[in-house]
CSV table of C-alpha atoms in Angstrom, one decimal:
chain,number,residue,atom,x,y,z
A,1,UNK,CA,57.5,62.3,367.8
A,2,UNK,CA,60.4,64.3,366.5
A,3,UNK,CA,60.5,68.0,365.5
A,4,UNK,CA,62.2,69.0,362.3
A,5,UNK,CA,65.3,71.1,363.0
A,6,UNK,CA,66.4,73.6,360.4
A,7,UNK,CA,69.9,74.6,359.2
A,8,UNK,CA,71.6,77.0,361.5
A,9,UNK,CA,69.2,76.5,364.4
A,10,UNK,CA,70.8,75.5,367.7
A,11,UNK,CA,69.0,72.9,369.7
A,12,UNK,CA,66.6,74.2,372.4
A,13,UNK,CA,66.9,77.8,371.1
A,14,UNK,CA,63.2,78.6,370.9
A,15,UNK,CA,59.7,77.4,371.4
A,16,UNK,CA,58.7,74.8,368.7
A,17,UNK,CA,56.1,75.5,366.0
A,18,UNK,CA,53.4,72.9,365.9
A,19,UNK,CA,50.6,73.3,363.3
A,20,UNK,CA,47.4,71.3,363.3
A,21,UNK,CA,45.3,70.6,360.3
A,22,UNK,CA,42.1,68.6,360.2
A,23,UNK,CA,43.6,65.6,358.5
A,24,UNK,CA,42.4,63.6,355.5
A,25,UNK,CA,42.8,60.1,354.1
A,26,UNK,CA,44.1,61.7,350.9
A,27,UNK,CA,47.9,61.8,351.2
A,28,UNK,CA,48.2,65.0,349.1
A,29,UNK,CA,46.0,66.9,351.5
A,30,UNK,CA,48.2,66.1,354.5
A,31,UNK,CA,51.3,67.0,352.5
A,32,UNK,CA,50.0,70.5,352.2
A,33,UNK,CA,50.1,70.9,355.9
A,34,UNK,CA,53.6,69.5,356.1
A,35,UNK,CA,54.8,71.9,353.3
A,36,UNK,CA,53.3,75.0,355.1
A,37,UNK,CA,54.8,73.9,358.4
A,38,UNK,CA,58.3,73.2,357.0
A,39,UNK,CA,58.3,76.6,355.2
A,40,UNK,CA,57.3,78.5,358.3
A,41,UNK,CA,59.8,76.6,360.4
A,42,UNK,CA,62.6,77.6,358.1
A,43,UNK,CA,61.5,81.2,358.0
A,44,UNK,CA,61.4,81.3,361.8
A,45,UNK,CA,64.5,79.2,362.4
A,46,UNK,CA,62.7,77.0,364.8
A,47,UNK,CA,61.9,73.3,365.1
A,48,UNK,CA,58.5,72.4,363.6
A,49,UNK,CA,56.0,69.6,363.0
A,50,UNK,CA,52.6,69.2,361.4
A,51,UNK,CA,49.9,67.4,363.4
A,52,UNK,CA,46.3,66.5,362.7
A,53,UNK,CA,43.0,66.4,364.5
A,54,UNK,CA,42.0,63.1,363.0
A,55,UNK,CA,42.4,60.7,360.0
A,56,UNK,CA,46.2,61.1,359.8
A,57,UNK,CA,49.2,60.8,362.0
A,58,UNK,CA,50.7,62.3,364.0
A,59,UNK,CA,47.7,63.3,366.0
A,60,UNK,CA,48.0,66.6,367.9
A,61,UNK,CA,47.4,65.0,371.2
A,62,UNK,CA,50.3,62.6,370.6
A,63,UNK,CA,52.6,65.4,369.4
A,64,UNK,CA,51.8,67.6,372.5
A,65,UNK,CA,52.4,64.7,374.9
A,66,UNK,CA,55.8,64.0,373.4
A,67,UNK,CA,57.1,67.6,373.4
A,68,UNK,CA,60.5,68.2,375.1
A,69,UNK,CA,60.2,72.1,374.9
A,70,UNK,CA,57.5,74.8,374.9
A,71,UNK,CA,55.5,75.1,371.7
A,72,UNK,CA,53.2,77.4,369.9
A,73,UNK,CA,50.3,75.6,368.3
A,74,UNK,CA,49.0,77.3,365.1
A,75,UNK,CA,45.7,75.8,363.7
A,76,UNK,CA,45.6,75.3,360.0
A,77,UNK,CA,41.8,75.6,360.2
A,78,UNK,CA,40.0,78.4,358.4
A,79,UNK,CA,37.2,79.1,360.8
A,80,UNK,CA,35.8,78.5,364.2
A,81,UNK,CA,34.1,75.2,364.9
A,82,UNK,CA,34.0,72.2,367.2
A,83,UNK,CA,37.6,71.3,366.6
A,84,UNK,CA,38.8,74.8,367.5
A,85,UNK,CA,36.6,75.2,370.5
A,86,UNK,CA,36.8,71.7,372.0
A,87,UNK,CA,39.3,69.2,370.4
A,88,UNK,CA,42.3,71.5,370.2
A,89,UNK,CA,42.2,72.8,373.7
A,90,UNK,CA,41.7,69.3,375.0
A,91,UNK,CA,44.7,68.0,373.2
A,92,UNK,CA,46.9,70.9,374.3
A,93,UNK,CA,45.8,70.3,377.9
A,94,UNK,CA,47.9,67.1,377.8
A,95,UNK,CA,51.2,69.0,377.4
A,96,UNK,CA,53.9,68.0,380.0
A,97,UNK,CA,54.6,70.5,382.7
A,98,UNK,CA,58.2,71.1,381.4
A,99,UNK,CA,56.9,71.8,377.9
A,100,UNK,CA,53.8,74.1,378.1
A,101,UNK,CA,52.0,75.0,374.9
A,102,UNK,CA,50.1,78.1,373.8
A,103,UNK,CA,47.2,77.6,371.3
A,104,UNK,CA,46.4,80.1,368.6
A,105,UNK,CA,43.1,81.0,366.9
A,106,UNK,CA,42.0,79.7,363.5
A,107,UNK,CA,44.1,80.7,360.6
A,108,UNK,CA,41.2,82.5,359.0
A,109,UNK,CA,39.7,84.9,358.3
A,110,UNK,CA,42.8,86.9,357.4
A,111,UNK,CA,43.8,89.4,354.7
A,112,UNK,CA,46.8,87.2,353.8
A,113,UNK,CA,44.5,84.3,353.0
A,114,UNK,CA,42.4,86.6,350.8
A,115,UNK,CA,45.5,87.7,349.0
A,116,UNK,CA,46.5,84.0,348.4
A,117,UNK,CA,43.0,83.4,347.0
A,118,UNK,CA,43.4,86.2,344.6
A,119,UNK,CA,46.7,84.7,343.5
A,120,UNK,CA,45.1,81.4,342.9
A,121,UNK,CA,42.3,83.0,340.9
A,122,UNK,CA,44.8,84.9,338.7
A,123,UNK,CA,46.8,81.7,338.2
A,124,UNK,CA,43.6,80.0,337.0
A,125,UNK,CA,43.1,82.8,334.4
A,126,UNK,CA,40.0,84.3,336.0
A,127,UNK,CA,39.8,87.9,335.0
A,128,UNK,CA,39.8,90.5,337.9
A,129,UNK,CA,36.2,91.8,338.4
A,130,UNK,CA,34.6,88.5,337.6
A,131,UNK,CA,31.7,87.8,340.0
A,132,UNK,CA,32.8,85.4,342.6
A,133,UNK,CA,31.4,82.9,345.0
A,134,UNK,CA,33.5,81.8,347.9
A,135,UNK,CA,32.9,78.2,348.8
A,136,UNK,CA,33.9,76.7,352.1
A,137,UNK,CA,33.5,73.3,353.7
A,138,UNK,CA,31.0,74.7,356.2
A,139,UNK,CA,30.1,73.9,359.8
A,140,UNK,CA,27.0,73.7,362.1
A,141,UNK,CA,28.6,76.3,364.4
A,142,UNK,CA,27.1,79.8,363.8
A,143,UNK,CA,30.5,81.4,364.6
A,144,UNK,CA,31.9,79.5,361.6
A,145,UNK,CA,29.4,81.1,359.3
A,146,UNK,CA,30.4,84.5,360.8
A,147,UNK,CA,34.0,83.8,360.0
A,148,UNK,CA,33.1,82.8,356.4
A,149,UNK,CA,31.2,86.0,355.8
A,150,UNK,CA,34.2,87.9,357.1
A,151,UNK,CA,36.5,85.9,354.7
A,152,UNK,CA,34.2,86.9,351.9
A,153,UNK,CA,34.4,90.6,352.8
A,154,UNK,CA,38.2,90.4,352.9
A,155,UNK,CA,38.3,88.7,349.5
A,156,UNK,CA,35.9,91.3,348.1
A,157,UNK,CA,38.2,94.1,349.3
A,158,UNK,CA,41.1,92.7,347.3
A,159,UNK,CA,39.1,91.4,344.3
A,160,UNK,CA,37.1,94.6,343.9
A,161,UNK,CA,33.6,93.0,343.6
A,162,UNK,CA,31.0,91.8,346.1
A,163,UNK,CA,31.5,88.1,347.0
A,164,UNK,CA,28.7,85.7,347.7
A,165,UNK,CA,29.3,82.8,350.1
A,166,UNK,CA,28.3,79.1,349.9
A,167,UNK,CA,29.1,76.0,351.9
A,168,UNK,CA,29.3,72.3,351.1
A,169,UNK,CA,28.0,71.2,354.5
A,170,UNK,CA,26.5,72.7,357.7
A,171,UNK,CA,25.0,76.2,357.8
A,172,UNK,CA,24.8,78.4,354.7
A,173,UNK,CA,23.4,77.9,351.2
A,174,UNK,CA,24.9,75.3,348.8
A,175,UNK,CA,26.8,76.4,345.7
A,176,UNK,CA,24.0,75.3,343.4
A,177,UNK,CA,21.7,77.8,345.1
A,178,UNK,CA,24.2,80.7,344.9
A,179,UNK,CA,26.0,80.4,341.6
A,180,UNK,CA,24.7,82.5,338.7
A,181,UNK,CA,25.7,82.6,335.0
A,182,UNK,CA,29.2,84.2,334.7
A,183,UNK,CA,30.3,83.4,338.2
A,184,UNK,CA,33.7,82.0,339.1
A,185,UNK,CA,34.4,80.0,342.3
A,186,UNK,CA,37.1,80.7,344.9
A,187,UNK,CA,37.5,77.7,347.1
A,188,UNK,CA,38.1,78.6,350.7
A,189,UNK,CA,39.8,75.3,351.3
A,190,UNK,CA,43.4,74.9,352.3
A,191,UNK,CA,44.1,71.4,351.0
A,192,UNK,CA,42.8,69.0,348.4
A,193,UNK,CA,40.5,66.3,349.5
A,194,UNK,CA,36.9,65.1,349.4
A,195,UNK,CA,35.4,68.5,349.5
A,196,UNK,CA,37.6,70.1,346.8
A,197,UNK,CA,36.9,67.1,344.6
A,198,UNK,CA,33.1,67.5,345.1
A,199,UNK,CA,33.3,71.2,344.4
A,200,UNK,CA,35.4,70.9,341.3
A,201,UNK,CA,33.2,68.2,339.9
A,202,UNK,CA,30.2,70.5,340.5
A,203,UNK,CA,31.9,73.5,338.8
A,204,UNK,CA,32.7,71.3,335.8
A,205,UNK,CA,29.2,70.1,335.6
A,206,UNK,CA,27.7,73.6,335.8
A,207,UNK,CA,30.3,75.2,333.7
A,208,UNK,CA,31.8,77.6,336.2
A,209,UNK,CA,35.5,78.4,336.2
A,210,UNK,CA,37.3,77.9,339.5
A,211,UNK,CA,40.6,78.5,341.2
A,212,UNK,CA,42.7,75.8,343.0
A,213,UNK,CA,42.7,75.4,346.7
A,214,UNK,CA,44.7,77.9,348.7
A,215,UNK,CA,47.5,75.4,349.4
A,216,UNK,CA,51.1,76.1,350.5
A,217,UNK,CA,51.2,79.6,349.0
A,218,UNK,CA,54.0,81.8,350.4
A,219,UNK,CA,51.5,84.2,351.9
A,220,UNK,CA,50.1,81.3,353.9
A,221,UNK,CA,53.5,80.4,355.1
A,222,UNK,CA,54.0,84.1,356.1
A,223,UNK,CA,50.7,84.0,358.0
A,224,UNK,CA,51.7,80.9,360.0
A,225,UNK,CA,55.0,82.5,360.9
A,226,UNK,CA,53.3,85.7,362.0
A,227,UNK,CA,50.9,83.7,364.2
A,228,UNK,CA,53.8,81.9,365.8
A,229,UNK,CA,55.6,85.2,366.5
A,230,UNK,CA,52.4,86.7,368.1
A,231,UNK,CA,51.9,83.6,370.3
A,232,UNK,CA,55.4,83.6,371.5
A,233,UNK,CA,55.5,87.4,372.1
A,234,UNK,CA,52.3,87.1,374.1
A,235,UNK,CA,53.7,84.4,376.3
A,236,UNK,CA,56.9,86.4,376.9
A,237,UNK,CA,54.9,89.5,377.8
A,238,UNK,CA,53.0,87.6,380.5
A,239,UNK,CA,56.0,85.6,381.8
């Protein structure tokens, strides 16, 4: 595994940035993670690589085992769940002694993600004030539903109307049960894949306008860079 080095960055100058996304068999979905990671690495001036929990390479556990320097691991996952609580800590535990890693919390909920959602809604031509339903993948973890409700509140603060919440799997109501005439949909999905395709097909069938997935928006890149800085500062403060 090799980390991407960015112009003007001396070798070994700082902890590496490692992001970890879920992974998908759809190449475009994995490319989103790489674009976000590359952008954050350039902004920070540090070496970076995108890893995945499953379904795509490189896997996080392999990246961590191959590190030659300390690293901050920033999950590109939007809520708490089994991967965050179990898989990621287990993978990070395999870091070599000379290259310890510090693992961050899920990327969401966060006001920067809500702002990126608003930008996607505006780009789709959805008028401000239109009633919205935030639709996420979903999880069986009750803490994930808590995170999704928090994400809806953050989006409501920036959109200016109450936001209802639906999920495609796990806990929470399905979009069909939540959507009302005149509603638009804001996907709480970072990358295209099976779930975005299902959601967009449903919206087309029911006649609801929708925004694109959040994707590699500059605000997402800023958020990843902020998370890296916080992780590295926390390690330095306890060193």
